[in-house]
Amino acid sequence: MKDKGVEAVWKALDKLNIELTSWGFANTGTRFGKFIQAAAATTIEEKFSDAAQVHAVTGACPTLALHVQWDLPNGLKDVPQVEKLAKQFSIRPGSINPNIFQNQEYKYGSVGNPDPAIRRTAVRHILDCVAISEALGGPDISPWFADGSNYPGTQNIRKRIGFFEEGLREIHAALKPGQRLLLEYKPFEPAFYHTDIADWGMALLLARGAGPQALVLVDTGHHYQAQNIEQIVAWLLHENMIGGFHFNDRRYADDDLTLGSIDPYQIFRIFHEIRMFEWETQTTADIAYMVDQSHNLKGKIEAMIQTVCTAQELYARAALVDHGRLAQLQQECSLVDAEETLRGAFWQDVRPAIEEWRKSRNLPADPMRAFRANGYLERITRERSEKNRNTTSSYA
Ligand code: LRH
Ligand code: MN
């Protein structure tokens, strides 16, 4: 690779931070059960400790997204402990994820529930998350709403839109300057007839209606098979409404597999839309790149290291696109040359340049090998296996 290419790769890697998610280190499964890993994290301390391992060998994930009901069950009262852990492990708390989908009262929805008392409870919880985020200094609060219905005629879809508009306006009004409300959409599951915030358009309209600090979060697994995700990203960039991503991969639905494991070109095409936008506007889009995966079978820390390294490789390749030449070829409609300008970057082997970048940043050239050699996994397996042995694995 020419020096210009190596320089572009290094500049890109210096810029790319991937936010890990605490629940990616915990024992998770599918509705058919979960396979318990002896080394899995159950406490918030263990989640920070595991995230610090990934950051230590990749140098690219200084923040950890937290899910309030799982990580701060006592709400604001748990903030001092999280602050202590953040200092201890040099990992900053990242986006704050409300949980308005797990509790029994949310059977018919949360902010979209016909019962005003339950809507109140849900809005109250998200307002608590805004306060927690402010206390922890992270800018983002990223609610995902499982709200919807399973059968035609059982809910008034338009009425529920009104409930969301009302609730999100109240939540937006509580945001402090610099805070962002990231609305995550999902077409289905757990609701299987309609989901209130099912696609990017619904999320964008609700975010716009709430206020200027509300943006859209794109979970790559939350799309129908035939949807062109990078076109959605292009629209959200054009509208200045993109706030962040939950990266993962899938073969069928919201499979939450490791990034780039099924369709690495998909993530490359998304990164390309962002880098081309940044080149054209000479700006850096304020986007939170987060991982939202469920490591049901793979070792969770290894899966996270694999994910961050793959994200670095695909982002580095997108940095190799000659934007000036591509813009010219697009203008001339030189289809083959334009396509080859993009594909050519994808086929570049950036791994040697990335290894050199790591060495130059005193990071291990091979993060996975370094992690496997440092004995951390053996230690936590010993320390945690007793506790994890008693974890229930059954679905019902
Ligand atoms: C919903 C989702 C959401 C999280 C959850 C763990 O599918 O993507 O982002 O709250 O997974
Ligand atoms: Mn998600």
PDB file of C-alpha atoms and ligand atoms in Angstrom, residues 23 67 70 97-98 101 144 184 186 189 219 222 246 248 254 256 292, ligand 1:
ATOM      1  CA  TRP A  23     -24.787  -6.684  28.001  1.00  0.00           C
ATOM      2  CA  HIS A  67     -28.452  -0.661  30.351  1.00  0.00           C
ATOM      3  CA  TRP A  70     -29.306  -4.371  34.367  1.00  0.00           C
ATOM      4  CA  ASN A  97     -30.102   2.679  27.707  1.00  0.00           C
ATOM      5  CA  PRO A  98     -33.507   2.854  29.445  1.00  0.00           C
ATOM      6  CA  PHE A 101     -39.603  -3.437  27.642  1.00  0.00           C
ATOM      7  CA  TRP A 144     -35.460   1.344  22.285  1.00  0.00           C
ATOM      8  CA  GLU A 184     -33.777   3.323  17.983  1.00  0.00           C
ATOM      9  CA  LYS A 186     -37.044  -1.866  14.933  1.00  0.00           C
ATOM     10  CA  GLU A 189     -39.920  -8.533  17.711  1.00  0.00           C
ATOM     11  CA  ASP A 219     -29.281  -0.819  14.648  1.00  0.00           C
ATOM     12  CA  HIS A 222     -33.354  -3.812  12.624  1.00  0.00           C
ATOM     13  CA  HIS A 246     -25.761  -0.397  17.005  1.00  0.00           C
ATOM     14  CA  ASN A 248     -23.988  -6.307  14.533  1.00  0.00           C
ATOM     15  CA  ASP A 254     -32.252  -9.369  14.437  1.00  0.00           C
ATOM     16  CA  ASP A 256     -27.180  -9.907  16.800  1.00  0.00           C
ATOM     17  CA  ASP A 292     -25.053  -4.309  20.101  1.00  0.00           C
TER      18      ASP A 292
HETATM   19  C1  LRH B   1     -33.380  -4.396  20.710  1.00  0.00           C
HETATM   20  C2  LRH B   1     -31.963  -3.944  21.006  1.00  0.00           C
HETATM   21  C3  LRH B   1     -31.871  -2.687  21.838  1.00  0.00           C
HETATM   22  C4  LRH B   1     -31.363  -3.146  23.172  1.00  0.00           C
HETATM   23  C5  LRH B   1     -31.548  -4.567  23.163  1.00  0.00           C
HETATM   24  C6  LRH B   1     -30.618  -5.315  24.058  1.00  0.00           C
HETATM   25  O1  LRH B   1     -33.363  -5.451  19.798  1.00  0.00           O
HETATM   26  O2  LRH B   1     -31.276  -3.845  19.812  1.00  0.00           O
HETATM   27  O3  LRH B   1     -30.872  -1.854  21.374  1.00  0.00           O
HETATM   28  O4  LRH B   1     -31.892  -2.456  24.204  1.00  0.00           O
HETATM   29  O5  LRH B   1     -31.373  -4.946  21.821  1.00  0.00           O
END
